[in-house]
Amino acid sequence: ELKVEQNPLFLSMQEGKNYTIYCNYSTTSDRLYWYRQDPGKSLESLFVLLSNGAVKQEGRLMASLDTKARLSTLHITAAVHDLSATYFCAVDISRQFYFGTGTSLTVIP
Amino acid sequence: GAGVSQSPSNKVTEKGKDVELRCDPISGHTALYWYRQRLGQGLEFLIYFQGNSAPDKSGLPSDRFSAERTGESVSTLTIQRTQQEDSAVYLCASSLQRYEQYFGPGTRLTVT
């Protein structure tokens, strides 16, 4: 059974600090996606990682993919309150998207 | 419209009733997905449409759930004889081939 695990599930961090969210998956895939979901809202695409070693950055967020380790990371640099949301990773296996459990991030002033 | 739209935004129904949820994908997007998100949970894949190919129904939780799509346009998700455990947000997404998905705002279904 395919598993997509994220950790931590809950993250409370102070503004200005750095942290990394991890996404592990249990089967081979060369496509991984990160999404953001604000409370009561739908999902917003953040990053699409299409190959081993892919790294993408947007503002204070940077995502990377290691397909050999079946691991993706979402690194947060100098967090700000606006980044508070739930972050999901998703793995594309034969056109089905399997989502992680989500990481609920709260940035405290 | 510019994005994926879904209707209704909220639906309250009595246990045992049938409901239909609608999704309008982004024009030109050949792929369409339905997901279920229970409160505080991640997304659960339900069904996938790609062009005129047979849909991938492997995620549908029971035979009470069905979905249709007309060509590369509107899709409807039907839940028959609703149960309380069907209460969730139902999200639709569309994409161009296998690339990133664009999600609709969701339909919040409450079964009383």
Short mmCIF file of C-alpha atoms in Angstrom, two decimals:
data_model
loop_
_atom_site.label_atom_id
_atom_site.label_comp_id
_atom_site.label_asym_id
_atom_site.label_seq_id
_atom_site.Cartn_x
_atom_site.Cartn_y
_atom_site.Cartn_z
CA GLU A 1 0.00 0.00 0.00
CA LEU A 2 1.35 3.40 -0.96
CA LYS A 3 2.05 5.68 1.97
CA VAL A 4 2.83 9.36 1.88
CA GLU A 5 3.92 10.59 5.26
CA GLN A 6 4.62 14.10 6.34
CA ASN A 7 6.29 15.28 9.47
CA PRO A 8 5.75 17.07 11.57
CA LEU A 9 1.96 17.05 11.50
CA PHE A 10 1.81 20.21 13.54
CA LEU A 11 4.43 22.93 13.62
CA SER A 12 4.43 26.08 15.68
CA MET A 13 7.33 28.38 14.99
CA GLN A 14 8.34 31.92 15.75
CA GLU A 15 8.61 34.57 13.12
CA GLY A 16 12.09 34.82 11.69
CA LYS A 17 13.00 31.20 12.33
CA ASN A 18 13.83 28.48 9.80
CA TYR A 19 12.30 25.04 9.61
CA THR A 20 11.90 22.06 7.28
CA ILE A 21 8.85 19.92 6.58
CA TYR A 22 9.52 16.40 5.36
CA CYS A 23 7.54 14.26 2.95
CA ASN A 24 8.39 10.56 2.63
CA TYR A 25 6.72 8.22 0.21
CA SER A 26 6.86 4.47 -0.10
CA THR A 27 7.03 3.77 -3.83
CA THR A 28 8.84 5.03 -6.90
CA SER A 29 7.70 8.32 -8.34
CA ASP A 30 9.46 11.10 -10.19
CA ARG A 31 6.76 13.69 -9.67
CA LEU A 32 6.01 15.41 -6.44
CA TYR A 33 3.82 18.39 -5.69
CA TRP A 34 3.47 20.78 -2.78
CA TYR A 35 0.21 22.56 -2.00
CA ARG A 36 -0.91 25.11 0.53
CA GLN A 37 -4.37 25.17 2.08
CA ASP A 38 -5.68 28.07 4.17
CA PRO A 39 -8.48 27.32 6.65
CA GLY A 40 -11.80 26.87 4.87
CA LYS A 41 -10.16 27.33 1.50
CA SER A 42 -9.15 25.07 -1.35
CA LEU A 43 -5.64 24.01 -2.27
CA GLU A 44 -3.14 26.27 -3.96
CA SER A 45 -0.28 24.79 -5.94
CA LEU A 46 3.15 25.83 -4.67
CA PHE A 47 5.71 23.66 -6.40
CA VAL A 48 5.92 20.94 -9.02
CA LEU A 49 9.07 18.81 -8.79
CA LEU A 50 9.58 16.65 -11.83
CA SER A 51 12.98 15.01 -11.45
CA ASN A 52 15.55 13.79 -8.99
CA GLY A 53 17.51 16.67 -7.53
CA ALA A 54 14.90 19.25 -8.51
CA VAL A 55 14.95 22.36 -6.36
CA LYS A 56 12.48 25.19 -6.60
CA GLN A 57 12.21 28.38 -4.60
CA GLU A 58 9.50 30.94 -4.24
CA GLY A 59 9.95 33.67 -1.67
CA ARG A 60 10.64 32.15 1.74
CA LEU A 61 9.81 28.61 0.62
CA MET A 62 12.15 26.15 -1.06
CA ALA A 63 11.25 22.63 -2.11
CA SER A 64 13.55 19.80 -3.12
CA LEU A 65 13.16 16.24 -4.32
CA ASP A 66 15.36 13.18 -3.81
CA THR A 67 13.72 10.34 -5.71
CA LYS A 68 16.31 7.79 -4.60
CA ALA A 69 15.52 8.47 -0.95
CA ARG A 70 11.83 8.96 -1.77
CA LEU A 71 11.98 12.20 0.13
CA SER A 72 10.94 15.75 -0.50
CA THR A 73 11.54 18.70 1.78
CA LEU A 74 9.86 22.07 2.08
CA HIS A 75 12.18 24.53 3.76
CA ILE A 76 10.89 27.70 5.33
CA THR A 77 13.31 30.58 5.74
CA ALA A 78 12.70 33.45 8.16
CA ALA A 79 9.05 32.57 8.68
CA VAL A 80 6.37 35.25 8.63
CA HIS A 81 2.79 35.08 9.89
CA ASP A 82 1.39 34.94 6.34
CA LEU A 83 2.90 31.49 5.93
CA SER A 84 0.51 30.04 8.51
CA ALA A 85 -1.47 27.35 6.66
CA THR A 86 -1.59 23.60 6.10
CA TYR A 87 0.95 22.25 3.63
CA PHE A 88 0.40 19.05 1.68
CA CYS A 89 2.75 17.06 -0.47
CA ALA A 90 1.36 14.77 -3.15
CA VAL A 91 2.93 11.99 -5.19
CA ASP A 92 1.84 11.18 -8.74
CA ILE A 93 1.66 7.42 -9.32
CA SER A 94 0.16 6.41 -12.66
CA ARG A 95 -1.97 9.53 -12.83
CA GLN A 96 -3.34 9.09 -9.34
CA PHE A 97 -2.32 11.69 -6.82
CA TYR A 98 -1.67 10.47 -3.31
CA PHE A 99 -1.62 13.18 -0.69
CA GLY A 100 0.23 13.31 2.57
CA THR A 101 -1.57 13.92 5.83
CA GLY A 102 -0.62 17.58 5.83
CA THR A 103 1.50 19.76 8.09
CA SER A 104 -0.36 22.46 9.95
CA LEU A 105 1.99 25.42 10.33
CA THR A 106 1.40 28.26 12.75
CA VAL A 107 3.83 31.16 12.74
CA ILE A 108 3.80 33.08 15.99
CA PRO A 109 4.75 36.77 16.09
CA GLY B 1 -14.08 31.51 -16.01
CA ALA B 2 -10.46 31.61 -15.07
CA GLY B 3 -10.51 28.82 -12.52
CA VAL B 4 -12.22 25.60 -11.50
CA SER B 5 -15.71 26.18 -10.18
CA GLN B 6 -17.86 23.89 -8.09
CA SER B 7 -21.49 23.96 -7.07
CA PRO B 8 -23.11 24.05 -4.67
CA SER B 9 -20.61 25.48 -2.22
CA ASN B 10 -22.55 23.97 0.67
CA LYS B 11 -25.06 21.16 0.75
CA VAL B 12 -26.98 19.85 3.73
CA THR B 13 -28.95 16.69 3.12
CA GLU B 14 -30.77 14.08 5.10
CA LYS B 15 -29.37 10.61 5.48
CA GLY B 16 -30.62 8.38 2.69
CA LYS B 17 -31.08 11.14 0.11
CA ASP B 18 -29.11 11.34 -3.14
CA VAL B 19 -26.88 14.34 -3.91
CA GLU B 20 -25.21 15.65 -7.06
CA LEU B 21 -22.10 17.77 -6.97
CA ARG B 22 -20.93 19.69 -10.01
CA CYS B 23 -17.49 20.67 -11.24
CA ASP B 24 -16.61 23.01 -14.11
CA PRO B 25 -12.92 22.57 -14.97
CA ILE B 26 -10.62 25.09 -16.56
CA SER B 27 -11.27 25.25 -20.29
CA GLY B 28 -8.85 23.06 -22.21
CA HIS B 29 -7.84 20.93 -19.24
CA THR B 30 -8.16 17.33 -20.28
CA ALA B 31 -7.78 15.77 -16.84
CA LEU B 32 -10.29 16.07 -14.04
CA TYR B 33 -10.07 14.66 -10.51
CA TRP B 34 -12.46 14.31 -7.61
CA TYR B 35 -11.22 14.11 -4.02
CA ARG B 36 -12.80 13.86 -0.62
CA GLN B 37 -11.39 15.69 2.39
CA ARG B 38 -12.77 14.84 5.79
CA LEU B 39 -12.37 17.36 8.57
CA GLY B 40 -8.73 17.72 9.57
CA GLN B 41 -7.62 15.04 7.12
CA GLY B 42 -5.68 14.91 3.89
CA LEU B 43 -7.20 14.39 0.48
CA GLU B 44 -8.60 11.03 -0.56
CA PHE B 45 -8.58 10.30 -4.28
CA LEU B 46 -11.97 9.29 -5.67
CA ILE B 47 -11.95 9.28 -9.47
CA TYR B 48 -9.92 10.53 -12.44
CA PHE B 49 -11.03 11.44 -15.96
CA GLN B 50 -8.57 11.90 -18.82
CA GLY B 51 -9.99 13.01 -22.13
CA ASN B 52 -12.20 10.37 -23.68
CA SER B 53 -10.50 7.46 -21.92
CA ALA B 54 -12.33 5.26 -19.47
CA PRO B 55 -12.23 6.91 -16.03
CA ASP B 56 -10.10 5.55 -13.21
CA LYS B 57 -12.71 4.74 -10.59
CA SER B 58 -10.40 2.89 -8.25
CA GLY B 59 -10.78 5.42 -5.43
CA LEU B 60 -14.56 5.36 -5.17
CA PRO B 61 -15.33 4.08 -1.66
CA SER B 62 -18.55 2.23 -2.49
CA ASP B 63 -21.05 1.64 -5.28
CA ARG B 64 -23.10 4.52 -3.87
CA PHE B 65 -20.58 6.85 -5.46
CA SER B 66 -20.48 7.51 -9.19
CA ALA B 67 -19.24 10.25 -11.46
CA GLU B 68 -19.69 11.31 -15.04
CA ARG B 69 -17.96 13.74 -17.31
CA THR B 70 -19.22 15.10 -20.59
CA GLY B 71 -16.29 15.20 -22.98
CA GLU B 72 -13.67 17.53 -21.53
CA SER B 73 -16.11 19.74 -19.70
CA VAL B 74 -18.45 19.50 -16.76
CA SER B 75 -18.36 16.60 -14.30
CA THR B 76 -20.91 15.51 -11.76
CA LEU B 77 -20.26 13.39 -8.69
CA THR B 78 -23.35 11.57 -7.44
CA ILE B 79 -23.70 10.04 -4.01
CA GLN B 80 -26.72 7.82 -3.57
CA ARG B 81 -28.38 7.02 -0.25
CA THR B 82 -26.06 9.34 1.63
CA GLN B 83 -24.66 8.29 4.98
CA GLN B 84 -23.31 10.44 7.79
CA GLU B 85 -19.77 9.28 7.03
CA ASP B 86 -20.11 10.90 3.60
CA SER B 87 -19.94 14.31 5.29
CA ALA B 88 -16.81 15.99 3.98
CA VAL B 89 -15.56 18.59 1.56
CA TYR B 90 -15.52 17.30 -2.00
CA LEU B 91 -12.82 18.90 -4.10
CA CYS B 92 -12.51 18.88 -7.84
CA ALA B 93 -9.28 19.61 -9.69
CA SER B 94 -8.36 19.88 -13.34
CA SER B 95 -5.02 19.73 -15.08
CA LEU B 96 -3.38 19.68 -18.45
CA GLN B 97 -2.30 16.06 -18.87
CA ARG B 98 -0.42 14.94 -15.75
CA TYR B 99 0.88 18.26 -14.62
CA GLU B 100 -0.06 20.39 -11.67
CA GLN B 101 -3.65 20.41 -10.64
CA TYR B 102 -5.82 23.43 -10.13
CA PHE B 103 -8.37 22.98 -7.41
CA GLY B 104 -11.88 24.29 -7.14
CA PRO B 105 -13.24 25.83 -3.93
CA GLY B 106 -14.94 22.59 -2.94
CA THR B 107 -18.45 21.56 -1.91
CA ARG B 108 -19.02 21.10 1.80
CA LEU B 109 -21.47 18.22 2.23
CA THR B 110 -23.21 17.69 5.53
CA VAL B 111 -25.40 14.62 5.99
CA THR B 112 -27.76 14.91 8.95
#
